Coordinates of C-alpha atoms in Angstrom, one line a residue:
Chain A
M1 CA -10.5 3.2 -27.0
L2 CA -7.2 2.7 -25.5
Q3 CA -7.1 3.9 -22.0
F4 CA -4.4 4.5 -19.4
T5 CA -5.0 4.9 -15.7
F6 CA -2.1 5.7 -13.6
L7 CA -1.9 3.9 -10.2
G8 CA 1.4 5.3 -9.0
T9 CA 3.5 8.0 -10.5
S10 CA 6.2 8.2 -7.8
S11 CA 9.7 7.0 -8.0
G12 CA 11.4 5.1 -5.3
A13 CA 9.0 5.5 -2.3
P14 CA 5.5 6.7 -2.1
S15 CA 4.3 10.0 -0.8
L16 CA 0.8 11.1 0.5
T17 CA -0.2 12.1 -3.1
R18 CA 1.6 9.8 -5.2
N19 CA 2.0 5.7 -5.0
V20 CA 4.9 3.9 -6.4
S21 CA 4.6 2.7 -10.1
G22 CA 1.6 0.9 -11.5
L23 CA -0.5 1.5 -14.9
A24 CA -3.6 0.0 -16.0
V25 CA -4.0 -0.2 -19.8
R26 CA -7.3 -1.4 -21.2
H27 CA -9.5 -1.2 -24.4
S28 CA -12.6 0.7 -23.1
K29 CA -14.8 -1.6 -24.8
S30 CA -13.8 -4.6 -22.6
K31 CA -13.4 -5.0 -18.9
D32 CA -10.3 -6.9 -19.5
W33 CA -7.2 -5.2 -18.6
I34 CA -3.3 -5.3 -18.1
L35 CA -1.3 -4.1 -15.6
I36 CA 2.3 -2.5 -16.0
D37 CA 4.2 -2.7 -12.9
A38 CA 3.1 -3.4 -9.3
G39 CA 4.7 -1.2 -6.8
E40 CA 3.5 -1.7 -3.2
G41 CA 0.0 -0.4 -2.8
T42 CA -1.0 -1.3 -6.3
Q43 CA -3.9 -3.4 -5.1
H44 CA -5.0 -0.4 -3.0
Q45 CA -5.1 1.7 -6.0
I46 CA -6.9 -0.8 -8.0
Q47 CA -9.6 -0.6 -5.6
R48 CA -9.9 3.0 -5.8
A49 CA -9.8 3.1 -9.4
K50 CA -12.6 0.5 -9.3
L51 CA -10.7 -2.1 -11.3
S52 CA -11.4 -5.8 -11.0
L53 CA -8.8 -8.3 -10.3
Q54 CA -11.1 -11.0 -11.8
H55 CA -10.6 -9.2 -15.2
L56 CA -7.0 -8.7 -14.9
Q57 CA -5.3 -10.6 -17.8
A58 CA -1.6 -9.9 -17.6
I59 CA 0.8 -8.1 -15.4
C60 CA 4.0 -6.9 -17.0
I61 CA 7.0 -5.9 -14.8
T62 CA 9.4 -3.7 -16.2
H63 CA 12.3 -4.5 -13.9
V64 CA 12.7 -5.9 -10.3
H65 CA 13.3 -2.9 -8.2
G66 CA 10.9 -2.7 -5.3
D67 CA 8.8 0.3 -6.4
H68 CA 8.0 -1.5 -9.4
C69 CA 7.3 -4.9 -7.9
Y70 CA 6.7 -5.0 -4.1
G71 CA 3.0 -5.2 -4.7
L72 CA 2.8 -8.1 -6.8
M73 CA 2.6 -10.8 -4.2
G74 CA -0.1 -9.1 -2.1
L75 CA -2.2 -8.5 -5.4
L76 CA -1.8 -12.1 -6.4
A77 CA -3.0 -13.1 -2.9
S78 CA -5.9 -10.8 -2.8
A79 CA -7.1 -12.1 -6.4
G80 CA -7.1 -15.6 -4.9
M81 CA -9.0 -14.5 -1.9
N82 CA -11.4 -12.7 -4.3
G83 CA -12.1 -16.1 -5.8
R84 CA -10.0 -15.7 -9.2
K85 CA -9.9 -19.1 -10.9
E86 CA -8.6 -18.1 -14.2
Q87 CA -5.0 -18.3 -15.3
L88 CA -3.1 -15.0 -15.0
T89 CA 0.1 -14.4 -17.2
I90 CA 3.1 -12.5 -15.7
I91 CA 5.5 -11.1 -18.2
A92 CA 8.6 -10.0 -16.1
P93 CA 12.2 -10.5 -16.0
K94 CA 13.3 -14.2 -14.8
N95 CA 14.0 -12.9 -11.2
I96 CA 10.4 -12.0 -10.6
Q97 CA 9.3 -15.8 -11.0
L98 CA 12.1 -16.9 -9.0
W99 CA 10.9 -14.2 -6.1
F100 CA 7.5 -15.5 -6.6
E101 CA 8.7 -19.0 -6.0
A102 CA 10.7 -18.2 -2.9
T103 CA 7.8 -16.0 -1.4
Q104 CA 5.3 -18.6 -2.0
Q105 CA 7.0 -21.1 -0.2
L106 CA 8.5 -18.9 2.7
T107 CA 5.1 -16.9 3.3
D108 CA 2.8 -20.0 3.0
L109 CA 1.1 -18.3 -0.3
H110 CA -1.5 -20.6 -2.0
L111 CA -3.2 -19.3 -5.1
P112 CA -6.3 -21.0 -6.4
Y113 CA -5.4 -20.1 -9.9
P114 CA -2.5 -21.0 -12.3
L115 CA 0.3 -18.3 -13.2
E116 CA 1.9 -18.5 -16.6
F117 CA 5.4 -16.6 -16.4
I118 CA 6.8 -15.4 -19.5
D119 CA 10.4 -14.2 -19.4
V120 CA 10.2 -10.6 -20.7
N121 CA 13.7 -11.0 -22.2
T122 CA 12.0 -13.5 -24.9
L123 CA 9.3 -11.0 -25.9
Q124 CA 11.1 -9.3 -28.9
Q125 CA 8.1 -10.4 -31.1
A126 CA 4.7 -9.3 -30.3
I127 CA 2.1 -11.6 -28.6
Q128 CA -1.6 -11.3 -28.4
I129 CA -2.9 -10.5 -24.9
N130 CA -6.3 -10.5 -25.5
E131 CA -8.6 -9.7 -28.7
S132 CA -7.6 -6.3 -28.9
I133 CA -4.1 -5.8 -27.3
Q134 CA -0.7 -6.8 -28.6
L135 CA 2.3 -6.5 -26.7
S136 CA 6.0 -6.8 -27.0
A137 CA 9.2 -5.8 -25.0
I138 CA 12.2 -3.4 -25.8
A139 CA 15.4 -3.4 -23.7
L140 CA 16.3 -0.4 -21.9
H141 CA 19.3 1.0 -19.8
H142 CA 19.3 1.0 -16.0
R143 CA 21.0 -0.3 -12.9
V144 CA 19.4 -3.6 -13.6
E145 CA 17.6 -5.5 -16.7
S146 CA 14.9 -3.0 -17.4
Y147 CA 12.2 -3.0 -20.4
A148 CA 9.6 -0.7 -22.1
F149 CA 6.4 -2.4 -23.4
A150 CA 5.1 -1.6 -26.9
I151 CA 1.1 -2.0 -26.8
E152 CA -0.7 -2.0 -30.1
V153 CA -4.5 -2.0 -30.4
I154 CA -7.0 -1.7 -33.3
Q155 CA -9.5 0.9 -32.4
Q156 CA -12.5 0.5 -34.6
Q157 CA -15.0 3.3 -35.2
K158 CA -18.5 3.1 -37.0
K159 CA -18.8 6.4 -39.0
L160 CA -22.3 7.2 -40.5
N161 CA -22.3 8.6 -44.0
V162 CA -24.0 11.8 -43.0
D163 CA -24.0 13.3 -46.7
A164 CA -25.9 10.2 -48.0
L165 CA -28.5 10.3 -45.4
N166 CA -29.1 14.0 -45.9
A167 CA -29.2 13.6 -49.7
L168 CA -32.1 11.2 -49.0
S169 CA -33.7 13.6 -46.6
I170 CA -33.6 11.0 -44.0
P171 CA -34.6 12.6 -40.8
K172 CA -32.0 12.8 -37.7
G173 CA -32.8 10.9 -34.6
K174 CA -33.7 7.6 -33.9
L175 CA -33.3 6.4 -37.5
W176 CA -29.6 7.7 -37.7
G177 CA -29.0 6.1 -34.4
D178 CA -30.4 2.7 -35.4
L179 CA -28.4 2.7 -38.6
Q180 CA -25.3 3.5 -36.7
Q181 CA -25.8 0.6 -34.2
G182 CA -26.1 -1.8 -37.4
K183 CA -29.7 -1.9 -37.5
D184 CA -31.5 -1.7 -40.9
V185 CA -34.6 0.6 -40.8
E186 CA -37.7 1.4 -42.9
Y187 CA -38.3 4.9 -44.0
D188 CA -40.9 6.2 -46.2
G189 CA -41.6 2.5 -47.6
K190 CA -38.1 1.9 -48.4
L191 CA -35.7 -0.5 -46.3
L192 CA -32.3 1.2 -45.5
M193 CA -29.5 -1.3 -44.9
S194 CA -27.2 -0.3 -42.1
N195 CA -24.1 -1.5 -43.8
Q196 CA -24.8 0.6 -46.7
Y197 CA -24.5 4.0 -44.5
V198 CA -22.0 3.0 -42.0
E199 CA -18.4 2.8 -42.6
I200 CA -16.1 0.8 -40.1
Q201 CA -12.9 2.8 -39.8
Q202 CA -9.9 1.1 -38.1
H203 CA -7.1 2.9 -36.5
R204 CA -4.1 1.1 -35.1
V205 CA -2.8 3.0 -31.8
K206 CA 0.6 2.3 -30.4
A207 CA 1.6 3.1 -27.1
I208 CA 5.3 2.7 -25.6
I209 CA 5.3 2.4 -21.7
G210 CA 8.8 2.4 -20.5
G211 CA 10.5 1.2 -17.2
D212 CA 13.3 3.1 -15.6
N213 CA 15.9 4.0 -18.3
D214 CA 18.6 6.8 -18.7
Q215 CA 18.8 6.3 -22.6
P216 CA 15.4 7.3 -24.1
E217 CA 17.2 7.0 -27.4
L218 CA 16.9 3.2 -27.2
L219 CA 13.4 3.7 -27.9
S220 CA 13.8 5.3 -31.2
S221 CA 12.8 2.5 -33.5
A222 CA 9.9 1.6 -31.3
C223 CA 8.8 5.3 -31.2
Q224 CA 8.9 5.8 -35.0
D225 CA 5.3 4.8 -35.4
A226 CA 4.1 5.4 -31.9
D227 CA 1.2 7.6 -30.8
V228 CA 2.2 8.0 -27.2
L229 CA 5.4 7.3 -25.0
I230 CA 4.8 7.0 -21.5
H231 CA 8.3 7.5 -19.8
E232 CA 10.0 8.1 -16.3
S233 CA 11.1 11.7 -15.8
T234 CA 12.6 11.2 -12.2
Y235 CA 14.3 14.6 -12.2
T236 CA 14.9 18.0 -13.7
Q237 CA 18.3 18.2 -15.7
A238 CA 19.7 20.5 -12.7
T239 CA 19.0 17.8 -10.3
L240 CA 20.2 15.1 -12.3
D241 CA 23.4 17.0 -13.0
K242 CA 23.7 17.4 -8.9
V243 CA 22.6 13.7 -8.3
G244 CA 24.9 12.4 -10.9
T245 CA 24.4 9.3 -13.5
A246 CA 24.6 6.7 -11.0
P247 CA 20.8 6.3 -10.4
M248 CA 20.4 5.8 -14.1
H249 CA 17.4 7.8 -14.5
S250 CA 16.1 10.4 -17.1
S251 CA 15.6 13.9 -16.7
A252 CA 12.5 15.7 -18.2
K253 CA 14.8 17.3 -20.8
M254 CA 16.4 14.2 -21.9
V255 CA 12.8 12.5 -22.5
A256 CA 11.5 15.8 -24.2
E257 CA 14.3 16.3 -26.6
F258 CA 14.1 12.7 -27.6
A259 CA 10.3 12.8 -28.1
E260 CA 10.7 16.0 -30.0
Q261 CA 13.4 14.2 -32.1
V262 CA 11.2 11.4 -33.1
Q263 CA 8.3 13.6 -33.6
L264 CA 6.1 11.9 -31.1
P265 CA 2.6 13.3 -31.0
N266 CA 1.8 12.6 -27.3
L267 CA 4.0 12.2 -24.2
V268 CA 3.2 11.5 -20.7
L269 CA 5.9 11.9 -18.0
T270 CA 5.8 9.9 -14.9
H271 CA 7.8 8.6 -11.9
F272 CA 8.5 11.8 -10.5
S273 CA 10.9 11.7 -7.3
A274 CA 9.0 13.0 -4.3
R275 CA 10.9 16.6 -4.4
Y276 CA 8.7 17.3 -7.2
H277 CA 5.3 16.3 -5.8
D278 CA 4.1 19.9 -4.9
H279 CA 2.8 22.1 -7.3
E280 CA 5.8 24.2 -7.8
G281 CA 8.0 20.9 -8.3
L282 CA 5.6 19.5 -11.1
N283 CA 5.8 22.9 -12.8
M284 CA 9.4 22.8 -12.9
L285 CA 9.3 19.4 -14.8
K286 CA 6.5 20.6 -17.0
N287 CA 8.3 23.8 -18.0
E288 CA 11.6 22.1 -18.6
A289 CA 9.7 19.4 -20.9
Q290 CA 7.9 22.0 -22.8
Q291 CA 11.1 23.9 -23.5
F292 CA 12.2 21.0 -25.7
Y293 CA 9.1 19.2 -26.9
S294 CA 6.3 20.8 -29.0
G295 CA 3.7 17.9 -29.0
Q296 CA 1.0 17.3 -26.5
L297 CA 2.4 16.9 -23.0
F298 CA 1.1 15.4 -19.9
L299 CA 2.5 15.0 -16.3
A300 CA 0.5 11.7 -15.0
E301 CA -1.4 11.9 -11.8
D302 CA -2.4 9.0 -9.6
L303 CA -5.9 7.9 -10.5
A304 CA -6.1 9.9 -13.4
S305 CA -7.2 8.3 -16.7
Y306 CA -6.2 9.2 -20.3
E307 CA -7.9 7.7 -23.6
F308 CA -7.2 7.9 -27.1
N309 CA -10.8 9.3 -28.4
A310 CA -12.6 8.5 -31.7
D311 CA -10.7 11.5 -33.2
H312 CA -7.3 9.7 -32.5
V313 CA -6.7 12.4 -29.8
L314 CA -5.3 11.6 -26.3
V315 CA -7.4 13.3 -23.6
K316 CA -7.4 13.0 -19.8
I317 CA -11.0 11.7 -18.9
Chain B
M1 CA 2.4 6.8 28.2
L2 CA 1.9 3.5 26.4
Q3 CA 0.3 4.4 23.0
F4 CA -1.1 2.2 20.3
T5 CA -1.7 3.5 16.7
F6 CA -3.4 0.9 14.2
L7 CA -2.1 1.1 10.8
G8 CA -4.2 -1.7 9.5
T9 CA -7.2 -3.6 11.1
S10 CA -8.4 -5.8 8.0
S11 CA -7.7 -9.5 7.6
G12 CA -6.5 -11.1 4.5
A13 CA -7.1 -8.1 2.0
P14 CA -7.2 -4.4 2.5
S15 CA -10.5 -2.6 1.8
L16 CA -11.3 0.9 1.2
T17 CA -11.5 1.7 4.6
R18 CA -9.0 -0.7 6.5
N19 CA -5.4 -1.9 5.6
V20 CA -4.2 -5.2 6.4
S21 CA -2.4 -5.7 9.8
G22 CA 0.2 -3.2 11.2
L23 CA 0.4 -1.4 14.7
A24 CA 2.7 1.1 16.0
V25 CA 3.5 1.0 19.8
R26 CA 5.4 3.7 21.5
H27 CA 5.9 5.4 25.0
S28 CA 4.5 8.9 24.3
K29 CA 7.5 10.5 26.0
S30 CA 9.7 9.4 23.4
K31 CA 9.7 9.4 19.5
D32 CA 11.1 5.9 19.2
W33 CA 8.3 3.5 18.4
I34 CA 8.3 -0.3 17.5
L35 CA 6.0 -1.9 14.7
I36 CA 4.0 -5.1 15.1
D37 CA 3.4 -6.7 11.7
A38 CA 3.8 -4.9 8.4
G39 CA 1.1 -5.8 5.9
E40 CA 1.3 -4.2 2.4
G41 CA 0.9 -0.5 2.5
T42 CA 2.0 -0.2 5.9
Q43 CA 4.7 2.3 4.9
H44 CA 1.9 4.4 3.4
Q45 CA -0.1 4.4 6.6
I46 CA 3.1 5.4 8.6
Q47 CA 3.2 8.5 6.6
R48 CA -0.4 9.2 7.2
A49 CA 0.2 8.8 10.9
K50 CA 3.1 11.0 10.7
L51 CA 5.4 8.2 12.4
S52 CA 9.1 8.5 11.5
L53 CA 11.0 5.5 10.0
Q54 CA 14.1 7.2 11.4
H55 CA 12.7 6.6 15.0
L56 CA 11.4 3.1 14.1
Q57 CA 13.5 0.7 16.5
A58 CA 12.3 -2.8 15.9
I59 CA 9.8 -4.6 13.7
C60 CA 8.1 -7.6 15.2
I61 CA 6.5 -10.0 12.8
T62 CA 3.7 -12.5 14.3
H63 CA 3.7 -14.8 11.6
V64 CA 4.6 -15.1 7.6
H65 CA 1.2 -14.8 6.1
G66 CA 1.3 -11.8 3.5
D67 CA -1.5 -9.8 5.3
H68 CA 1.2 -9.5 8.1
C69 CA 4.5 -9.0 6.3
Y70 CA 4.2 -7.9 2.3
G71 CA 4.7 -4.4 3.3
L72 CA 8.0 -5.3 5.2
M73 CA 10.5 -5.2 1.9
G74 CA 9.2 -1.7 0.8
L75 CA 9.2 -0.2 4.3
L76 CA 12.9 -1.4 4.6
A77 CA 13.8 0.2 1.2
S78 CA 12.0 3.5 2.0
A79 CA 14.1 3.8 5.4
G80 CA 16.9 3.6 3.5
M81 CA 16.0 6.1 0.8
N82 CA 15.1 8.3 3.8
G83 CA 18.8 8.1 4.7
R84 CA 18.4 5.8 7.9
K85 CA 21.9 4.6 8.9
E86 CA 21.1 3.1 12.5
Q87 CA 20.5 -0.5 13.0
L88 CA 17.1 -2.0 12.8
T89 CA 16.1 -5.1 14.7
I90 CA 13.5 -7.6 13.1
I91 CA 11.9 -10.1 15.4
A92 CA 10.2 -12.6 13.4
P93 CA 9.7 -16.3 12.5
K94 CA 13.1 -17.5 10.7
N95 CA 11.4 -17.6 7.3
I96 CA 11.2 -13.8 7.3
Q97 CA 14.8 -13.6 7.4
L98 CA 15.2 -16.2 4.4
W99 CA 12.6 -14.0 2.8
F100 CA 14.4 -10.9 3.2
E101 CA 17.7 -12.6 1.9
A102 CA 15.9 -13.9 -1.2
T103 CA 14.2 -10.5 -1.9
Q104 CA 17.5 -8.6 -1.4
Q105 CA 19.2 -10.9 -4.0
L106 CA 16.6 -11.0 -6.3
T107 CA 15.2 -7.5 -6.5
D108 CA 18.6 -5.6 -6.1
L109 CA 17.8 -4.4 -2.7
H110 CA 20.6 -2.4 -0.8
L111 CA 20.1 -1.0 2.6
P112 CA 22.5 1.7 3.9
Y113 CA 21.8 0.6 7.4
P114 CA 22.3 -2.9 9.1
L115 CA 19.5 -5.4 10.3
E116 CA 19.7 -7.4 13.3
F117 CA 17.3 -10.6 12.9
I118 CA 16.1 -12.2 16.1
D119 CA 14.1 -15.5 15.7
V120 CA 11.0 -15.0 17.6
N121 CA 10.9 -18.5 18.6
T122 CA 13.8 -17.6 21.0
L123 CA 12.1 -14.9 22.7
Q124 CA 10.4 -16.6 25.9
Q125 CA 12.5 -14.3 28.1
A126 CA 11.9 -10.6 27.7
I127 CA 14.3 -8.3 26.0
Q128 CA 14.8 -4.6 26.4
I129 CA 13.9 -2.9 23.2
N130 CA 14.5 0.6 24.5
E131 CA 14.7 2.4 27.7
S132 CA 10.9 2.0 28.5
I133 CA 9.9 -1.1 26.4
Q134 CA 10.3 -4.6 27.4
L135 CA 9.1 -7.3 24.9
S136 CA 8.9 -11.1 24.9
A137 CA 6.7 -13.7 22.8
I138 CA 4.1 -16.5 23.2
A139 CA 3.4 -19.0 20.8
L140 CA 0.0 -19.0 19.4
H141 CA -2.0 -21.7 17.2
H142 CA -2.7 -20.8 13.5
R143 CA -2.0 -22.3 10.1
V144 CA 1.7 -21.4 10.4
E145 CA 3.8 -20.6 13.3
S146 CA 2.4 -17.6 15.0
Y147 CA 3.1 -15.4 18.1
A148 CA 1.7 -12.7 20.5
F149 CA 3.9 -10.2 21.7
A150 CA 4.0 -9.2 25.5
I151 CA 5.0 -5.5 26.0
E152 CA 5.8 -4.2 29.3
V153 CA 6.6 -0.5 30.1
I154 CA 7.0 1.6 33.3
Q155 CA 5.0 4.6 33.1
Q156 CA 6.2 7.2 35.5
Q157 CA 4.0 10.0 36.8
K158 CA 5.0 13.0 39.2
K159 CA 2.5 13.8 41.5
L160 CA 2.3 17.2 43.3
N161 CA 1.5 16.8 47.1
V162 CA -1.6 19.5 46.9
D163 CA -2.3 18.8 50.7
A164 CA 1.0 20.0 51.6
L165 CA 1.1 23.1 49.6
N166 CA -2.3 24.1 50.4
A167 CA -1.4 23.7 54.2
L168 CA 1.4 26.1 53.6
S169 CA -0.8 28.4 51.6
I170 CA 1.4 28.2 48.8
P171 CA -0.5 29.8 45.6
K172 CA -1.5 27.8 42.8
G173 CA -0.1 28.6 39.3
K174 CA 3.6 29.1 38.3
L175 CA 4.9 28.0 41.7
W176 CA 3.1 24.7 41.6
G177 CA 4.1 24.3 37.9
D178 CA 7.8 24.8 38.6
L179 CA 7.8 22.4 41.6
Q180 CA 5.9 19.8 39.5
Q181 CA 8.7 20.2 36.9
G182 CA 11.4 19.4 39.3
K183 CA 12.4 23.1 40.1
D184 CA 13.0 24.3 43.5
V185 CA 11.3 27.7 44.1
E186 CA 11.3 30.6 46.7
Y187 CA 8.2 31.9 48.4
D188 CA 7.7 34.4 51.4
G189 CA 11.5 34.3 52.0
K190 CA 11.5 30.1 52.1
L191 CA 13.1 27.7 49.8
L192 CA 10.7 25.0 48.7
M193 CA 12.4 21.8 47.5
S194 CA 10.8 20.2 44.5
N195 CA 11.6 16.7 45.7
Q196 CA 9.8 17.3 48.8
Y197 CA 6.4 18.0 47.1
V198 CA 6.7 15.9 44.3
E199 CA 6.2 12.1 44.6
I200 CA 7.1 10.0 41.6
Q201 CA 4.7 7.1 40.9
Q202 CA 5.4 4.2 38.8
H203 CA 3.1 2.1 37.0
R204 CA 3.9 -1.0 35.3
V205 CA 1.6 -1.5 32.1
K206 CA 1.4 -4.7 30.1
A207 CA 0.0 -5.2 26.9
I208 CA -0.6 -8.5 24.8
I209 CA -0.7 -8.2 21.2
G210 CA -1.7 -11.3 19.5
G211 CA -1.2 -12.6 15.8
D212 CA -3.5 -14.8 14.2
N213 CA -4.7 -17.4 16.6
D214 CA -7.8 -19.7 17.2
Q215 CA -7.0 -20.5 20.8
P216 CA -7.0 -17.4 22.9
E217 CA -6.6 -19.7 26.2
L218 CA -2.9 -20.0 24.9
L219 CA -2.6 -16.6 26.4
S220 CA -4.0 -17.3 29.9
S221 CA -0.6 -17.1 31.7
A222 CA 0.5 -14.1 29.7
C223 CA -2.8 -12.1 30.4
Q224 CA -3.1 -12.9 34.2
D225 CA -1.3 -9.6 35.0
A226 CA -2.1 -7.7 31.3
D227 CA -3.8 -4.3 31.3
V228 CA -4.9 -5.0 27.8
L229 CA -5.3 -7.8 25.1
I230 CA -5.2 -6.8 21.5
H231 CA -6.4 -9.7 19.6
E232 CA -7.7 -10.9 16.0
S233 CA -11.5 -11.3 15.9
T234 CA -11.9 -12.1 12.3
Y235 CA -15.6 -13.5 12.2
T236 CA -18.5 -13.5 14.5
Q237 CA -19.2 -16.9 15.9
A238 CA -22.2 -17.6 13.1
T239 CA -19.7 -16.9 10.3
L240 CA -16.9 -19.0 12.0
D241 CA -19.4 -21.9 12.3
K242 CA -20.2 -21.6 8.5
V243 CA -16.6 -21.1 7.4
G244 CA -15.4 -23.9 9.7
T245 CA -12.2 -24.2 11.5
A246 CA -9.6 -24.6 8.7
P247 CA -8.7 -21.0 8.6
M248 CA -7.9 -21.1 12.1
H249 CA -9.2 -17.7 13.3
S250 CA -11.0 -16.6 16.4
S251 CA -14.6 -15.3 16.6
A252 CA -15.5 -12.2 18.7
K253 CA -17.3 -14.7 21.0
M254 CA -14.2 -16.7 21.7
V255 CA -12.0 -13.8 22.4
A256 CA -14.6 -12.0 24.6
E257 CA -15.2 -15.3 26.7
F258 CA -11.5 -15.7 27.1
A259 CA -11.1 -12.0 28.3
E260 CA -13.7 -12.4 30.8
Q261 CA -12.6 -15.3 32.2
V262 CA -9.1 -14.1 32.8
Q263 CA -10.7 -10.8 34.1
L264 CA -8.9 -8.5 31.4
P265 CA -9.6 -4.9 32.2
N266 CA -9.3 -3.9 28.4
L267 CA -9.7 -5.7 25.1
V268 CA -9.2 -4.3 21.6
L269 CA -10.5 -6.4 18.8
T270 CA -8.9 -5.9 15.4
H271 CA -8.3 -8.1 12.1
F272 CA -11.8 -7.9 10.8
S273 CA -12.8 -9.8 7.6
A274 CA -13.9 -7.4 5.1
R275 CA -17.5 -8.5 5.3
Y276 CA -17.7 -6.6 8.6
H277 CA -16.1 -3.3 7.3
D278 CA -19.4 -1.5 7.2
H279 CA -21.2 0.0 10.3
E280 CA -23.6 -3.0 10.4
G281 CA -20.9 -5.6 10.5
L282 CA -18.7 -3.7 13.1
N283 CA -22.0 -3.6 15.2
M284 CA -22.4 -7.4 14.9
L285 CA -18.9 -7.9 16.2
K286 CA -19.4 -5.5 19.0
N287 CA -22.7 -6.5 20.1
E288 CA -21.3 -10.4 20.1
A289 CA -18.3 -9.3 22.1
Q290 CA -20.2 -7.3 24.6
Q291 CA -22.5 -10.3 25.3
F292 CA -19.7 -12.4 26.7
Y293 CA -17.1 -9.6 28.0
S294 CA -18.0 -6.8 30.6
G295 CA -14.7 -4.9 30.6
Q296 CA -13.8 -1.9 28.7
L297 CA -14.0 -3.1 24.6
F298 CA -12.6 -1.2 21.7
L299 CA -13.0 -2.4 17.9
A300 CA -9.8 -0.9 16.5
E301 CA -10.0 1.5 13.5
D302 CA -7.2 2.5 11.0
L303 CA -5.1 5.2 12.1
A304 CA -6.9 5.6 15.5
S305 CA -4.6 5.8 18.7
Y306 CA -5.2 4.7 22.0
E307 CA -3.3 5.4 25.1
F308 CA -3.2 4.5 29.0
N309 CA -3.5 7.9 30.6
A310 CA -2.2 9.0 33.8
D311 CA -5.2 7.2 35.8
H312 CA -4.2 4.0 34.2
V313 CA -7.3 4.1 31.9
L314 CA -7.0 3.0 28.2
V315 CA -8.5 5.9 26.1
K316 CA -8.9 6.8 22.3
I317 CA -6.9 9.8 21.6

C-alpha cells in the first residue's frame, strides 16, 4: 500500500524535534522507494527510519532552497560508500544538476554509480518510476521555481468471496488462507480453484506532494481526483499576516480552505516554522486548519509513517 | 580553560551513534567559539551541544571532502535565519570559497551577514582569532590538500597565597573569596589588598587538531611544544594493511607511535570508520593505541567535552 515516512517537517532550519524537509514514499509491497526533497540531515533520518540507500530509486527535489536540498550531496556520497552500483534518478530543477557538478568538482566527490538527471520542468507528463509508482510534476508559486509531485500507484487487493465459501460450508482457517494466497485446495473430495473464490480488486491511489508554495489553488486540477494532499503550512494566518507575503509560504488556513474547496478526503500539513514545534504551536496550526477543513487531517511528525490501508483509508502506522 | 566539544567523530558517513567531523573549540571563560570542520549535520549537533551560532567566530575547514564540509552551507543559512549580523571568518582551502559562491548562486542563498574567507594555505603564521585564541595551519598529506590547525591560548589562573593568609590568621571563607576575586577587604582593622595575596599565573596551552592525514610525522615540529594532539585514527593497523594505502588515512598504531616519539602528554583519537562504532571496535582501536603510546589517551565521543583544567590536566567534563 502507498506509504509516506516523514524524514523532516521543519521549515528553514532544523530544531531539536524536527529536521528540514525530506519524505520517503514507497509501496509497502516493495523495498524500493523514492525520496522527495533532501534537506541537510536527510541521510541521518534515513538511517533512523531503517530505509536503505541501496533501494532508493529516485530523488525528487521540489526547489533549490537549502532546507530542501542541502542533504543531497552527503546522501549521494554515503550511497557510494555503502557500495551502491545502480543508477539513481534525480528529478529536480536544472540548478540542482549544476550544483551537483560544481560540488563534485570542488569537493573531490566520486560516485561509483551513475546519476540520471531529469529536469523537473519537463515532467508535465507522468513517467513510470518503478512497477508501481507513476510520477509527474506541477509548477507552484514561490521565491524560486518550485514544484509539486503527483504520485499515482495501483493498489491491488485480493478479496475472498466469503459468501460463496460459506454457502459451500468450507470451514474457515487454513483452507481460506490457502485460497486467498492463490493456492488451489481439496475439500471433501472436491478441488476448489483459488481464482474462482478470490477477486483481485484494484484501487488507484493518487497523492499530491507540494514544495514551498503560496498559491495552493495552483493544485486545483491535480487535486480533483487525488486521495491526499501533503502541503506546507509554514505559519498560522495571523503570523503570515504579520510576516507579510514576501517569504511566499502558505498558512494553515490557506491550505485548509483550498482542500475543503476541492473536497480532498485527506490532508497532511508539514514544513512548520520552528515557532510552532511545541505542543501549543502545533495545536494552533491544527485548530486553524480544522476550522476550514472537514476531511481527515494530519500534522506530519518526523519519522512517522502514514499508509493507505486495504480499505483505502489513510492511517498513521 | 581550553575546551573541546566533539560534534562528530565518524569518518566518511554518519552512523546512528556518531556524526561526521565537527569540533567546537573555545575558552571556557568566553561564549565565543570556533568550529573545526562542518560535516553534514553539524548544525544539528551544535543545537544538541547548546552552542550558539551567534557566538561562532570562525569556521576552519581542514579539507574539502564532504564528511568535513557538507554541513557548512546549512549552518551558514541557519545562522542567517537566527538573525546573525556579525561577520564570520572562514579559514579553508580555496575551493571552499568557490563552492560557497556556486552554492549561493545556484540555491538562492542570501546571508544577512558578511563572510571573510582566508585561504588556509596562507596561514603559516599564527593569527589572532579572538582575545584568547591564536591559530595557524600546518600542511598534511591526504588525497586532497589537507591541514592541521594549531591553536594556542593563554590560560590565566588566580592563585591565592594561602601560606601568607594563614600566617596572618585570616579566617577562610568570604574574606579569602573576596581577595581571590580581586576585592580588597578589611580584617581586624587592617586593609588587605587583593593584589598582595593573589598571584596571576599564566599557562600557554597548545592544541594540534589534524585533518585527514596518513603522515603524522608531518606534525613533528608543531607537536614539539604541544599539550594535546587530536588526530584521525580511521582504522586499526590490520584493517589499514587490508584496505591499502589508497584512502590515505592513519591507523591507531601510526598515530600512537608518533605521539610517543614526540612525547605528547595527551592524545585524542577521532574520525573512526563505522566498522568500529560498537564497544568492541572502539576497544580494538584503544588497545592498539595503548600498545604504542604511554601518555593520556582519549577516544573522542560525539557531544563529549574535554578541558584543560586549572592544573593543566586534560579531563573529560
